[in-house]
Amino acid sequence: MLARFFRSSKRSFESLSEQEILALAIASEEDDARIYLAYADRLRREFPASAKVFEDMAEVEDTHRKSLIEIHRQRFGERIPLIRREHVQGFYERKPDWLRANLSLDAMRQESEAMEEQAYRFYVEAAKRTSDASTRELLGDLALAEQGHEDIARMLGDKHTPEDIKHDEDATVHRQFVLTYVQPGLAGLMDGSVSTLAPIFAAAFATQDTWQTFLVGLSASVGAGISMGFTEAAHDDGKISGRGSPVKRGLACGIMTALGGLGHALPYLIPHFWTATITAAVVVFFELWAIAFIQNRYMETPFLRAAFQVVLGGGLVLGAGILIGNG
């Protein structure tokens, strides 16, 4: 009873016949070709050269599928058993299209190489666990074919995406990353780190109560994060500006705003006032340095100018908060 309850719904590889192994290889080649064509469709508008690579790779997979079908027809006849990789224990799996929709160009390139490498390793290991001579030979041929696919992937990549084209495509990917994540995140970090300085330090010096100061900082940070996130998502749908998904931009902006404020609010969980305040001031220094670094790294703003702007603005807001709190 318990054995039946815990029994896996998948077949073990050792239980497959040679016909089923061949059918599994045919289905796998067909699935991989569809994946490559889906990649090509997604990339065709922005990255036509890389789309051509995946189209050619799909054509190679389809050629091998036809060869495998011909071998099956010669050995076992016309009817191919219905068996796929998800039916077999330990067989490499492929994610469905809806889980691949947001892959970057570089991730697609890496995924395609991993697909071929995984298939090769599977067939090699399967051959080691098989004692039947004809089955071992079949698995070895499939392993060599998959290893050849990996070489073809690299060859097609060199053919259709030489270094200058790869550089242009990578620059486009980098620009989109900056527009969708870095710019909104930086705006949020600046707002959260700088704008919350006044209320937090004003509350700290006015009350000398670390817990009350923490509550003020928490509410200011979370409130600013929600406000900035919704504002970023609502004011631009990204269709004309090309800045990407408003949801992604809103999340990046909102989360970084909240984190920017929480950075110097959390030290006030320390019960000793001056220890908490000094710690918060140190955190503020690192926050402002991080803002200047991001501006220099992604916005190509000279570091000294970025540091001067951020430190000057942050210092003015901090001073205002301390003056108000002591007033």
Short mmCIF file of C-alpha atoms in Angstrom, two decimals:
data_model
loop_
_atom_site.label_atom_id
_atom_site.label_comp_id
_atom_site.label_asym_id
_atom_site.label_seq_id
_atom_site.Cartn_x
_atom_site.Cartn_y
_atom_site.Cartn_z
CA MET A 1 0.00 0.00 0.00
CA LEU A 2 2.70 2.50 1.03
CA ALA A 3 4.90 1.47 -1.91
CA ARG A 4 2.04 2.29 -4.30
CA PHE A 5 1.41 5.63 -2.55
CA PHE A 6 5.03 6.77 -2.81
CA ARG A 7 5.65 5.33 -6.27
CA SER A 8 6.79 7.91 -8.78
CA SER A 9 4.59 8.61 -11.80
CA LYS A 10 7.72 8.78 -13.97
CA ARG A 11 9.42 5.90 -15.71
CA SER A 12 12.96 4.99 -14.82
CA PHE A 13 15.39 5.27 -17.68
CA GLU A 14 16.46 1.63 -17.21
CA SER A 15 12.90 0.51 -17.97
CA LEU A 16 12.83 2.09 -21.43
CA SER A 17 13.20 -0.01 -24.54
CA GLU A 18 15.43 1.03 -27.42
CA GLN A 19 12.33 2.15 -29.32
CA GLU A 20 11.26 4.34 -26.40
CA ILE A 21 14.76 5.81 -26.08
CA LEU A 22 14.65 6.72 -29.76
CA ALA A 23 11.15 8.20 -29.37
CA LEU A 24 12.39 10.21 -26.40
CA ALA A 25 15.26 11.59 -28.47
CA ILE A 26 12.87 12.56 -31.28
CA ALA A 27 10.55 14.39 -28.90
CA SER A 28 13.50 16.16 -27.25
CA GLU A 29 14.89 17.38 -30.58
CA GLU A 30 11.43 18.68 -31.52
CA ASP A 31 11.02 20.52 -28.19
CA ASP A 32 14.45 22.13 -28.42
CA ALA A 33 13.76 23.32 -31.97
CA ARG A 34 10.57 24.99 -30.75
CA ILE A 35 12.46 26.68 -27.93
CA TYR A 36 15.04 28.09 -30.34
CA LEU A 37 12.31 29.36 -32.65
CA ALA A 38 10.59 31.04 -29.69
CA TYR A 39 13.89 32.75 -28.85
CA ALA A 40 14.22 33.88 -32.47
CA ASP A 41 10.71 35.34 -32.46
CA ARG A 42 11.42 37.33 -29.30
CA LEU A 43 14.75 38.67 -30.57
CA ARG A 44 13.92 39.35 -34.22
CA ARG A 45 12.91 43.00 -33.82
CA GLU A 46 15.78 44.21 -31.60
CA PHE A 47 18.49 41.61 -32.26
CA PRO A 48 18.04 40.25 -35.79
CA ALA A 49 21.55 38.73 -35.94
CA SER A 50 21.05 36.67 -32.79
CA ALA A 51 17.55 35.73 -33.96
CA LYS A 52 19.15 34.26 -37.10
CA VAL A 53 21.49 32.19 -34.92
CA PHE A 54 18.57 30.61 -33.07
CA GLU A 55 16.66 30.04 -36.33
CA ASP A 56 19.65 28.13 -37.73
CA MET A 57 20.02 26.16 -34.51
CA ALA A 58 16.34 25.20 -34.72
CA GLU A 59 16.94 24.05 -38.29
CA VAL A 60 19.83 21.86 -37.10
CA GLU A 61 17.63 20.32 -34.39
CA ASP A 62 14.92 19.66 -36.97
CA THR A 63 17.44 17.98 -39.27
CA HIS A 64 18.50 15.62 -36.48
CA ARG A 65 14.85 14.97 -35.63
CA LYS A 66 14.18 13.89 -39.21
CA SER A 67 17.25 11.63 -39.15
CA LEU A 68 16.08 10.03 -35.91
CA ILE A 69 12.61 9.50 -37.35
CA GLU A 70 14.12 7.77 -40.36
CA ILE A 71 16.15 5.49 -38.09
CA HIS A 72 12.99 4.70 -36.11
CA ARG A 73 11.07 3.97 -39.32
CA GLN A 74 13.77 1.52 -40.43
CA ARG A 75 14.01 -0.31 -37.10
CA PHE A 76 10.54 -0.11 -35.55
CA GLY A 77 8.07 1.09 -38.17
CA GLU A 78 5.89 4.16 -38.50
CA ARG A 79 4.31 4.43 -35.04
CA ILE A 80 6.45 6.45 -32.62
CA PRO A 81 5.58 5.93 -28.92
CA LEU A 82 4.42 9.04 -27.04
CA ILE A 83 7.11 9.65 -24.44
CA ARG A 84 8.69 12.95 -23.45
CA ARG A 85 11.43 14.07 -21.10
CA GLU A 86 8.97 14.93 -18.32
CA HIS A 87 7.86 11.28 -18.31
CA VAL A 88 11.31 9.94 -17.39
CA GLN A 89 13.15 10.13 -14.07
CA GLY A 90 16.42 12.04 -14.12
CA PHE A 91 15.94 13.33 -17.65
CA TYR A 92 16.91 16.94 -18.26
CA GLU A 93 13.96 19.31 -18.30
CA ARG A 94 13.09 22.41 -20.27
CA LYS A 95 11.11 25.30 -18.84
CA PRO A 96 7.84 26.23 -20.60
CA ASP A 97 7.70 29.34 -22.76
CA TRP A 98 5.95 31.50 -20.17
CA LEU A 99 8.86 30.99 -17.75
CA ARG A 100 11.33 32.02 -20.45
CA ALA A 101 9.56 35.19 -21.56
CA ASN A 102 11.79 37.57 -19.59
CA LEU A 103 15.18 36.03 -20.35
CA SER A 104 17.82 38.49 -21.47
CA LEU A 105 19.81 38.00 -24.67
CA ASP A 106 22.86 36.86 -22.72
CA ALA A 107 20.71 34.46 -20.68
CA MET A 108 19.32 32.97 -23.90
CA ARG A 109 22.84 32.41 -25.23
CA GLN A 110 23.88 30.71 -22.00
CA GLU A 111 20.67 28.68 -21.89
CA SER A 112 21.20 27.35 -25.41
CA GLU A 113 24.72 26.16 -24.58
CA ALA A 114 23.45 24.63 -21.34
CA MET A 115 20.68 22.82 -23.21
CA GLU A 116 23.13 21.10 -25.53
CA GLU A 117 25.61 20.37 -22.75
CA GLN A 118 22.90 18.88 -20.52
CA ALA A 119 21.67 16.66 -23.33
CA TYR A 120 25.22 15.46 -24.03
CA ARG A 121 25.90 14.65 -20.37
CA PHE A 122 22.58 12.84 -20.02
CA TYR A 123 23.27 10.53 -22.94
CA VAL A 124 26.82 9.85 -21.77
CA GLU A 125 25.68 8.92 -18.25
CA ALA A 126 22.79 6.89 -19.61
CA ALA A 127 25.19 4.91 -21.79
CA LYS A 128 27.32 4.07 -18.74
CA ARG A 129 24.29 2.59 -16.97
CA THR A 130 23.19 0.46 -19.91
CA SER A 131 24.51 -3.05 -20.44
CA ASP A 132 22.88 -3.82 -23.79
CA ALA A 133 25.43 -3.31 -26.56
CA SER A 134 23.03 -1.91 -29.17
CA THR A 135 21.49 0.48 -26.66
CA ARG A 136 24.93 1.68 -25.57
CA GLU A 137 25.83 2.30 -29.19
CA LEU A 138 22.61 4.24 -29.74
CA LEU A 139 23.16 6.40 -26.66
CA GLY A 140 26.76 7.04 -27.67
CA ASP A 141 25.65 8.23 -31.10
CA LEU A 142 23.10 10.54 -29.51
CA ALA A 143 25.77 11.92 -27.16
CA LEU A 144 28.07 12.68 -30.09
CA ALA A 145 25.19 14.33 -31.92
CA GLU A 146 24.43 16.57 -28.94
CA GLN A 147 28.11 17.46 -28.56
CA GLY A 148 28.07 18.38 -32.22
CA HIS A 149 25.05 20.60 -31.58
CA GLU A 150 27.01 22.56 -28.98
CA ASP A 151 29.84 23.10 -31.46
CA ILE A 152 27.32 24.16 -34.10
CA ALA A 153 25.81 26.67 -31.66
CA ARG A 154 29.20 28.32 -31.20
CA MET A 155 29.92 28.18 -34.94
CA LEU A 156 26.60 29.79 -35.85
CA GLY A 157 27.16 32.43 -33.20
CA ASP A 158 30.50 33.35 -34.75
CA LYS A 159 28.92 33.40 -38.20
CA HIS A 160 25.91 35.61 -37.51
CA THR A 161 27.09 37.66 -34.53
CA PRO A 162 30.70 38.75 -35.03
CA GLU A 163 32.30 40.89 -32.36
CA ASP A 164 31.02 44.23 -33.68
CA ILE A 165 27.42 43.01 -33.79
CA LYS A 166 27.71 41.37 -30.37
CA HIS A 167 29.08 44.63 -29.02
CA ASP A 168 26.12 46.58 -30.43
CA GLU A 169 23.61 44.06 -29.09
CA ASP A 170 25.24 44.00 -25.67
CA ALA A 171 25.20 47.81 -25.62
CA THR A 172 21.47 47.75 -26.36
CA VAL A 173 20.90 45.26 -23.53
CA HIS A 174 22.97 47.40 -21.15
CA ARG A 175 21.05 50.54 -22.13
CA GLN A 176 17.72 48.80 -21.51
CA PHE A 177 18.94 47.58 -18.11
CA VAL A 178 19.92 51.13 -17.16
CA LEU A 179 16.60 52.59 -18.32
CA THR A 180 14.43 49.94 -16.67
CA TYR A 181 16.25 49.29 -13.41
CA VAL A 182 19.20 51.60 -12.73
CA GLN A 183 17.61 54.99 -13.39
CA PRO A 184 14.41 54.34 -11.39
CA GLY A 185 16.37 52.58 -8.65
CA LEU A 186 18.86 55.42 -8.41
CA ALA A 187 16.08 58.01 -8.25
CA GLY A 188 14.47 56.01 -5.47
CA LEU A 189 17.72 55.56 -3.56
CA MET A 190 18.45 59.28 -3.76
CA ASP A 191 14.96 60.22 -2.62
CA GLY A 192 14.87 57.64 0.17
CA SER A 193 18.36 58.39 1.43
CA VAL A 194 18.20 62.19 1.25
CA SER A 195 14.57 63.17 1.79
CA THR A 196 14.15 61.04 4.93
CA LEU A 197 17.22 62.52 6.62
CA ALA A 198 15.33 65.59 7.85
CA PRO A 199 12.34 63.83 9.50
CA ILE A 200 14.45 61.05 11.02
CA PHE A 201 17.14 63.25 12.56
CA ALA A 202 14.61 65.92 13.52
CA ALA A 203 12.65 63.28 15.42
CA ALA A 204 15.85 61.91 16.95
CA PHE A 205 17.06 65.25 18.37
CA ALA A 206 13.57 66.42 19.32
CA THR A 207 12.59 63.31 21.28
CA GLN A 208 15.93 61.69 22.22
CA ASP A 209 13.87 58.48 22.00
CA THR A 210 15.35 55.84 19.71
CA TRP A 211 12.16 53.78 19.41
CA GLN A 212 10.02 56.76 18.45
CA THR A 213 12.71 57.83 15.98
CA PHE A 214 12.72 54.37 14.44
CA LEU A 215 8.93 54.47 14.00
CA VAL A 216 9.19 57.86 12.31
CA GLY A 217 11.93 56.56 10.01
CA LEU A 218 10.01 53.36 9.23
CA SER A 219 6.83 55.21 8.34
CA ALA A 220 8.70 57.82 6.28
CA SER A 221 10.66 55.16 4.36
CA VAL A 222 7.72 52.87 3.62
CA GLY A 223 5.45 55.78 2.73
CA ALA A 224 8.05 57.30 0.41
CA GLY A 225 8.68 53.90 -1.20
CA ILE A 226 4.99 53.35 -1.95
CA SER A 227 4.57 56.90 -3.27
CA MET A 228 7.68 56.84 -5.46
CA GLY A 229 6.89 53.35 -6.79
CA PHE A 230 3.37 54.27 -7.87
CA THR A 231 4.54 57.58 -9.33
CA GLU A 232 7.24 55.91 -11.42
CA ALA A 233 4.88 53.22 -12.68
CA ALA A 234 2.03 55.60 -13.48
CA HIS A 235 3.75 58.48 -15.24
CA ASP A 236 5.27 56.50 -18.14
CA ASP A 237 4.07 53.24 -19.68
CA GLY A 238 7.43 52.83 -21.44
CA LYS A 239 5.96 52.35 -24.94
CA ILE A 240 7.19 55.66 -26.36
CA SER A 241 10.17 56.30 -24.09
CA GLY A 242 11.45 52.73 -24.41
CA ARG A 243 12.16 52.61 -20.68
CA GLY A 244 10.63 49.17 -20.26
CA SER A 245 7.87 47.73 -18.10
CA PRO A 246 6.27 50.28 -15.74
CA VAL A 247 5.80 47.53 -13.15
CA LYS A 248 9.52 46.69 -13.13
CA ARG A 249 10.47 50.37 -12.96
CA GLY A 250 7.95 51.01 -10.20
CA LEU A 251 9.22 48.10 -8.14
CA ALA A 252 12.85 49.15 -8.61
CA CYS A 253 12.10 52.74 -7.62
CA GLY A 254 9.82 51.88 -4.69
CA ILE A 255 12.08 49.23 -3.18
CA MET A 256 15.21 51.36 -3.44
CA THR A 257 13.38 54.37 -1.94
CA ALA A 258 12.31 52.32 1.07
CA LEU A 259 15.78 50.81 1.48
CA GLY A 260 17.38 54.25 1.26
CA GLY A 261 15.34 55.49 4.19
CA LEU A 262 15.50 52.30 6.22
CA GLY A 263 19.29 52.33 6.05
CA HIS A 264 19.57 55.15 8.59
CA ALA A 265 16.30 54.32 10.39
CA LEU A 266 17.30 50.81 11.47
CA PRO A 267 20.22 51.98 13.68
CA TYR A 268 17.62 53.54 16.00
CA LEU A 269 16.67 50.05 17.09
CA ILE A 270 19.78 50.47 19.25
CA PRO A 271 18.48 51.74 22.61
CA HIS A 272 21.42 54.08 23.34
CA PHE A 273 20.71 57.42 21.62
CA TRP A 274 24.23 58.57 20.72
CA THR A 275 25.34 55.11 19.64
CA ALA A 276 22.31 54.87 17.37
CA THR A 277 22.82 58.39 16.00
CA ILE A 278 26.52 57.90 15.25
CA THR A 279 25.74 54.56 13.57
CA ALA A 280 23.00 56.21 11.51
CA ALA A 281 25.42 58.96 10.43
CA VAL A 282 27.95 56.34 9.30
CA VAL A 283 25.23 54.57 7.33
CA VAL A 284 24.31 57.89 5.70
CA PHE A 285 27.92 58.31 4.58
CA PHE A 286 27.90 54.90 2.86
CA GLU A 287 24.50 55.58 1.29
CA LEU A 288 25.71 58.84 -0.23
CA TRP A 289 28.90 57.14 -1.42
CA ALA A 290 26.81 54.37 -3.06
CA ILE A 291 24.71 56.97 -4.88
CA ALA A 292 27.82 58.72 -6.20
CA PHE A 293 29.29 55.36 -7.27
CA ILE A 294 26.14 54.36 -9.19
CA GLN A 295 26.00 57.74 -10.91
CA ASN A 296 29.63 57.34 -11.94
CA ARG A 297 29.29 53.68 -12.96
CA TYR A 298 26.05 53.78 -14.94
CA MET A 299 25.36 57.44 -15.71
CA GLU A 300 28.96 58.33 -16.58
CA THR A 301 28.88 61.26 -14.14
CA PRO A 302 32.39 62.21 -12.94
CA PHE A 303 32.76 60.72 -9.47
CA LEU A 304 33.95 63.91 -7.76
CA ARG A 305 31.09 65.92 -9.21
CA ALA A 306 28.55 63.24 -8.26
CA ALA A 307 30.00 63.01 -4.74
CA PHE A 308 29.96 66.79 -4.33
CA GLN A 309 26.33 67.06 -5.44
CA VAL A 310 25.14 64.20 -3.26
CA VAL A 311 27.14 65.19 -0.18
CA LEU A 312 26.10 68.84 -0.48
CA GLY A 313 22.42 67.98 -0.87
CA GLY A 314 22.50 65.34 1.85
CA GLY A 315 24.42 67.62 4.20
CA LEU A 316 21.90 70.43 3.78
CA VAL A 317 18.95 68.13 4.46
CA LEU A 318 20.72 66.55 7.44
CA GLY A 319 21.58 69.95 8.88
CA ALA A 320 18.00 71.09 8.45
CA GLY A 321 16.73 68.06 10.31
CA ILE A 322 19.12 68.55 13.22
CA LEU A 323 18.28 72.28 13.47
CA ILE A 324 14.55 71.60 13.42
CA GLY A 325 14.93 68.85 16.02
CA ASN A 326 16.88 71.15 18.36
CA GLY A 327 14.56 74.10 17.74
#
